Amino acid sequence: NAPDTLTLHRAAAGFAKSAKAEWGVCVPECNAAGVVWRVVKGMCGGPTLYILTKRVLSALSMPLALSPVFAPFLEQRRASDPKGHRYDDAPPEVQVLVGVVVVLKMVYGLDGFVR
C-alpha cells in the first residue's frame, strides 16, 4: 500500500532535517508555479484561478518548504510580528489547495446565497 500524504511528508521532512544536520545540505522550497498549476488544474480551474491563487498565497506568506527549519524568515513590521514559520508544517500541496479554496470562496461565495 502507498503511504498517505502526511506520512510521506513527515518522512521527507525528517530526511531533509538529517541531511542538513549531517552534511549541511539545505533543501529549498518547492517550485510554487508548478505546484499551484497542478492543484488548480486538478480542481478544473484555469489561468485566472491560477493567478488569483498565486496572489493570495503571496499575501499570506505561506512557506512551501518541507519543514519550518527551511522556510525563509518573515519580515517584521512590528515587534509583535513572528520571526518565522514555527507552526507552518503542513505539506506544500495542502497549503496550495487551501489557497485555491480561499480564492474560490472569495470569488464565488459558496455559502448558498445568490450573487
Coordinates of C-alpha atoms in Angstrom, one line a residue:
N1 CA 0.0 0.0 0.0
A2 CA 1.2 3.5 -0.8
P3 CA 1.7 5.8 2.3
D4 CA -0.7 8.6 2.9
T5 CA 0.3 12.2 2.3
L6 CA 1.2 13.1 5.9
T7 CA 3.3 10.1 6.4
L8 CA 5.3 10.8 3.2
H9 CA 5.6 14.4 4.2
R10 CA 7.0 13.6 7.7
A11 CA 9.5 11.1 6.2
A12 CA 10.7 13.6 3.6
A13 CA 11.0 16.4 6.3
G14 CA 12.9 14.0 8.6
F15 CA 15.3 13.1 5.8
A16 CA 15.8 16.8 4.9
K17 CA 16.5 17.7 8.5
S18 CA 19.0 14.9 9.0
A19 CA 20.7 15.8 5.7
K20 CA 21.1 19.4 6.9
A21 CA 22.4 18.3 10.3
E22 CA 24.9 15.8 9.0
W23 CA 26.1 17.2 5.7
G24 CA 24.9 20.8 5.7
V25 CA 22.6 20.2 2.7
C26 CA 19.7 22.7 2.6
V27 CA 16.6 21.7 0.8
P28 CA 14.9 24.7 -1.0
E29 CA 11.2 25.4 -1.1
C30 CA 9.3 23.6 -3.8
N31 CA 8.5 25.3 -7.1
A32 CA 5.4 27.3 -6.4
A33 CA 4.4 27.8 -10.0
G34 CA 4.4 24.1 -10.8
V35 CA 2.6 23.1 -7.6
V36 CA -0.1 25.8 -7.9
W37 CA -0.8 25.0 -11.6
R38 CA -1.0 21.2 -10.8
V39 CA -3.5 21.9 -8.0
V40 CA -5.6 24.4 -10.0
K41 CA -5.7 22.1 -13.0
G42 CA -6.8 19.2 -10.7
M43 CA -9.6 21.4 -9.5
C44 CA -10.6 22.1 -13.1
G45 CA -9.5 25.7 -12.9
G46 CA -7.9 27.9 -15.5
P47 CA -5.3 30.7 -15.7
T48 CA -7.5 33.2 -13.8
L49 CA -7.8 30.9 -10.8
Y50 CA -4.0 30.3 -11.1
I51 CA -3.2 34.0 -11.0
L52 CA -5.6 34.7 -8.1
T53 CA -4.3 31.7 -6.1
K54 CA -0.7 32.8 -6.5
R55 CA -1.6 36.3 -5.3
V56 CA -3.4 35.0 -2.2
L57 CA -0.5 32.6 -1.4
S58 CA 1.9 35.5 -1.8
A59 CA -0.1 37.8 0.5
L60 CA -0.4 35.0 3.1
S61 CA 3.4 34.3 3.0
M62 CA 2.8 30.6 3.0
P63 CA 6.1 28.7 3.1
L64 CA 6.3 25.8 0.6
A65 CA 9.2 24.1 2.4
L66 CA 9.3 20.6 3.8
S67 CA 9.9 21.9 7.3
P68 CA 9.8 25.2 9.1
V69 CA 13.6 24.9 9.5
F70 CA 14.0 25.5 5.8
A71 CA 11.4 28.3 5.5
P72 CA 12.7 31.8 5.0
F73 CA 12.3 34.3 7.8
L74 CA 9.3 36.7 7.8
E75 CA 9.6 40.4 7.6
Q76 CA 8.8 42.0 11.0
R77 CA 7.0 45.3 10.7
R78 CA 6.0 45.4 14.4
A79 CA 7.7 44.0 17.5
S80 CA 4.8 41.6 18.0
D81 CA 5.1 40.0 14.5
P82 CA 6.6 36.5 14.3
K83 CA 10.1 36.0 13.0
G84 CA 9.5 32.7 11.3
H85 CA 7.1 29.9 10.4
R86 CA 7.2 28.0 13.6
Y87 CA 3.8 26.1 13.3
D88 CA 3.5 26.1 9.5
D89 CA 4.3 22.4 9.0
A90 CA 1.6 21.3 6.5
P91 CA 2.6 19.7 3.2
P92 CA 3.1 22.3 0.4
E93 CA 0.4 20.7 -1.7
V94 CA -2.2 21.0 1.1
Q95 CA -1.2 24.7 1.6
V96 CA -1.8 25.4 -2.1
L97 CA -5.1 23.6 -2.0
V98 CA -6.2 25.7 0.9
G99 CA -5.2 28.8 -1.1
V100 CA -7.4 27.6 -4.1
V101 CA -10.3 27.1 -1.7
V102 CA -9.9 30.5 -0.2
V103 CA -9.9 32.1 -3.7
L104 CA -12.9 30.1 -4.8
K105 CA -14.7 31.2 -1.6
M106 CA -13.8 34.9 -2.2
V107 CA -14.9 34.8 -5.8
Y108 CA -18.0 32.7 -5.7
G109 CA -19.1 32.9 -2.2
L110 CA -20.1 29.3 -1.8
D111 CA -22.4 30.0 1.1
G112 CA -25.8 29.3 -0.6
F113 CA -26.7 32.9 -1.4
V114 CA -27.1 34.1 -5.0
R115 CA -24.7 36.8 -6.0

